[in-house]
Coordinates of N, CA and C in Angstrom, one line a residue:
X1101 N -17.9 -9.2 -2.9 CA -18.7 -8.9 -4.0 C -17.8 -8.3 -5.2
X1102 N -17.7 -8.9 -6.4 CA -16.9 -8.3 -7.3 C -17.8 -7.8 -8.4
X1103 N -17.7 -6.4 -8.6 CA -18.5 -5.7 -9.6 C -17.5 -5.5 -10.8
X1104 N -18.1 -5.5 -11.9 CA -17.3 -5.1 -13.2 C -18.1 -4.1 -13.8
X1105 N -17.2 -3.3 -14.5 CA -17.7 -2.2 -15.2 C -17.0 -2.2 -16.7
X1106 N -17.9 -1.9 -17.7 CA -17.3 -1.8 -19.0 C -17.1 -0.3 -19.2
X1107 N -15.9 0.0 -19.7 CA -15.5 1.4 -20.0 C -14.5 1.5 -21.1
X1108 N -14.4 2.6 -21.7 CA -13.5 3.0 -22.8 C -12.5 4.0 -22.3
X1109 N -11.2 3.6 -22.6 CA -10.1 4.5 -22.1 C -9.2 4.4 -23.2
X1110 N -8.3 5.5 -23.2 CA -7.2 5.4 -24.2 C -5.9 5.0 -23.4
X1111 N -5.3 4.1 -24.0 CA -4.0 3.6 -23.5 C -2.9 3.8 -24.4
X1112 N -1.7 4.0 -23.9 CA -0.5 4.0 -24.6 C -0.2 2.6 -24.9
X1113 N -0.1 2.4 -26.3 CA 0.1 0.9 -26.7 C 1.4 0.3 -26.2
X1114 N 2.4 1.3 -26.4 CA 3.8 0.8 -26.0 C 3.9 0.5 -24.5
X1115 N 3.2 1.3 -23.7 CA 3.2 1.1 -22.3 C 2.4 -0.3 -21.9
X1116 N 1.4 -0.5 -22.7 CA 0.5 -1.6 -22.4 C 1.4 -2.8 -22.9
X1117 N 2.1 -2.8 -23.9 CA 2.9 -3.9 -24.5 C 4.1 -4.2 -23.3
X1118 N 4.6 -3.1 -22.9 CA 5.6 -3.3 -21.8 C 5.1 -3.9 -20.5
X1119 N 3.9 -3.5 -20.2 CA 3.2 -3.9 -18.9 C 2.8 -5.4 -19.1
X1120 N 2.4 -5.8 -20.3 CA 2.1 -7.2 -20.6 C 3.2 -8.2 -20.4
X1121 N 4.4 -7.7 -20.9 CA 5.7 -8.5 -20.7 C 6.0 -8.5 -19.3
X1122 N 6.0 -7.4 -18.6 CA 6.5 -7.4 -17.2 C 5.5 -8.2 -16.3
X1123 N 4.2 -8.3 -16.6 CA 3.3 -8.9 -15.8 C 3.0 -10.4 -16.2
X1124 N 3.4 -10.7 -17.6 CA 3.2 -12.0 -18.0 C 1.7 -12.2 -18.3
X1125 N 1.0 -11.2 -18.7 CA -0.3 -11.3 -19.1 C -0.5 -11.3 -20.6
X1126 N -1.6 -11.6 -21.1 CA -2.0 -11.8 -22.5 C -3.0 -10.8 -23.0
X1127 N -4.0 -10.4 -22.2 CA -5.0 -9.7 -22.7 C -4.9 -8.3 -22.1
X1128 N -5.6 -7.2 -22.6 CA -5.5 -5.9 -22.0 C -6.2 -5.9 -20.7
X1129 N -7.4 -6.5 -20.7 CA -8.1 -6.6 -19.4 C -7.2 -7.3 -18.3
X1130 N -6.5 -8.4 -18.5 CA -5.7 -9.1 -17.5 C -4.5 -8.2 -17.1
X1131 N -4.0 -7.5 -18.0 CA -2.9 -6.6 -17.9 C -3.3 -5.4 -16.9
X1132 N -4.4 -4.8 -17.3 CA -4.9 -3.7 -16.4 C -5.1 -4.1 -15.0
X1133 N -5.9 -5.3 -14.9 CA -6.2 -5.8 -13.6 C -5.0 -6.3 -12.8
X1134 N -4.1 -6.9 -13.4 CA -2.8 -7.2 -12.7 C -2.0 -6.0 -12.2
X1135 N -2.0 -4.9 -13.1 CA -1.3 -3.7 -12.7 C -2.1 -3.0 -11.6
X1136 N -3.4 -3.1 -11.5 CA -4.1 -2.5 -10.5 C -3.8 -3.4 -9.1
X1137 N -3.8 -4.6 -9.3 CA -3.7 -5.4 -8.1 C -2.2 -5.2 -7.5
X1138 N -1.2 -5.1 -8.4 CA 0.2 -4.9 -8.0 C 0.3 -3.5 -7.3
X1139 N -0.4 -2.5 -7.8 CA -0.3 -1.3 -7.2 C -0.9 -1.3 -5.8
X1140 N -2.1 -2.0 -5.6 CA -2.6 -2.0 -4.2 C -1.8 -2.9 -3.4
X1141 N -1.2 -4.0 -3.9 CA -0.2 -4.8 -3.0 C 0.9 -4.0 -2.6
X1142 N 1.5 -3.3 -3.5 CA 2.7 -2.4 -3.0 C 2.3 -1.4 -2.2
X1143 N 1.2 -0.8 -2.3 CA 0.7 0.2 -1.2 C 0.5 -0.4 0.1
X1144 N -0.1 -1.6 0.1 CA -0.2 -2.4 1.4 C 1.1 -2.8 2.0
X1145 N 2.1 -3.1 1.2 CA 3.3 -3.4 1.7 C 4.0 -2.2 2.4
X1146 N 3.8 -0.9 1.7 CA 4.3 0.2 2.3 C 3.7 0.5 3.6
X1147 N 2.4 0.4 3.8 CA 1.7 0.5 4.9 C 2.0 -0.4 6.1
X1148 N 2.2 -1.8 5.6 CA 2.7 -2.7 6.6 C 4.1 -2.4 7.2
X1149 N 5.1 -2.0 6.3 CA 6.4 -1.6 6.7 C 6.3 -0.4 7.7
X1150 N 5.4 0.5 7.4 CA 5.3 1.7 8.3 C 4.7 1.3 9.6
X1151 N 3.7 0.4 9.6 CA 3.1 -0.1 10.9 C 4.0 -0.8 11.7
X1152 N 4.9 -1.6 11.1 CA 5.9 -2.5 11.8 C 7.0 -1.6 12.3
X1153 N 7.3 -0.6 11.6 CA 8.4 0.5 12.1 C 7.9 1.2 13.2
X1154 N 6.6 1.7 13.2 CA 6.0 2.3 14.4 C 5.9 1.4 15.5
X1155 N 5.6 0.2 15.4 CA 5.5 -0.9 16.5 C 6.9 -1.0 17.1
X1156 N 8.0 -1.2 16.2 CA 9.2 -1.3 16.6 C 9.6 0.0 17.5
X1157 N 9.4 1.0 17.0 CA 9.8 2.4 17.7 C 9.1 2.3 19.0
X1158 N 7.8 2.1 19.1 CA 7.2 2.1 20.5 C 7.8 1.0 21.4
X1159 N 8.1 0.0 20.8 CA 8.7 -1.3 21.7 C 10.1 -0.7 22.2
X1160 N 11.0 0.0 21.4 CA 12.2 0.5 21.7 C 12.0 1.7 22.8
X1161 N 11.0 2.5 22.4 CA 10.7 3.6 23.4 C 10.3 3.1 24.8
X1162 N 9.5 2.0 24.8 CA 9.1 1.5 26.0 C 10.1 0.9 26.9
X1163 N 11.3 0.6 26.3 CA 12.5 0.1 27.1 C 13.2 1.3 27.7
X1164 N 13.0 2.4 27.2 CA 13.7 3.7 27.7 C 12.8 4.8 28.5
X1165 N 11.5 4.5 28.3 CA 10.6 5.5 29.0 C 9.4 4.8 29.5
X1166 N 8.8 5.5 30.4 CA 7.5 5.0 31.0 C 6.4 5.4 30.2
X1167 N 5.7 4.5 29.4 CA 4.7 4.9 28.5 C 3.4 5.4 29.1
X1168 N 3.1 4.9 30.4 CA 2.1 5.4 31.2 C 2.2 6.9 31.5
X1169 N 3.4 7.3 31.9 CA 3.7 8.6 32.2 C 3.5 9.5 30.8
X1170 N 4.1 9.0 29.7 CA 4.1 9.8 28.6 C 2.5 10.0 28.0
X1171 N 1.7 9.0 28.3 CA 0.3 9.1 28.0 C -0.5 10.0 28.9
X1172 N 0.1 10.2 30.1 CA -0.8 10.9 31.1 C -0.7 12.4 31.0
X1173 N -1.5 13.1 31.7 CA -1.7 14.6 31.7 C -0.3 15.1 32.4
X1174 N 0.2 14.3 33.4 CA 1.3 14.9 34.1 C 2.4 15.2 33.2
X1175 N 2.5 14.5 32.1 CA 3.7 14.7 31.1 C 3.5 16.0 30.4
X1176 N 2.4 16.4 30.1 CA 2.1 17.5 29.2 C 1.6 18.7 29.9
X1177 N 1.6 18.7 31.4 CA 1.3 20.0 32.1 C 2.5 20.6 32.7

């Protein structure tokens, strides 16, 4: 479900113009929406890289340690 909302905000015209060029957009709305999407996509990419790094770490750790022992109470008592 896509909801839209009409709002009034003050924007730096120079920043908006630079964003339009960078994003290849023509309207204020398309520029703001593209910038928001890019922000979300970049954050998702950061999270994906972190998730992959953790998975890689656990995989390498499993080669060197017994994960069942690490997860057990005997490890920490």
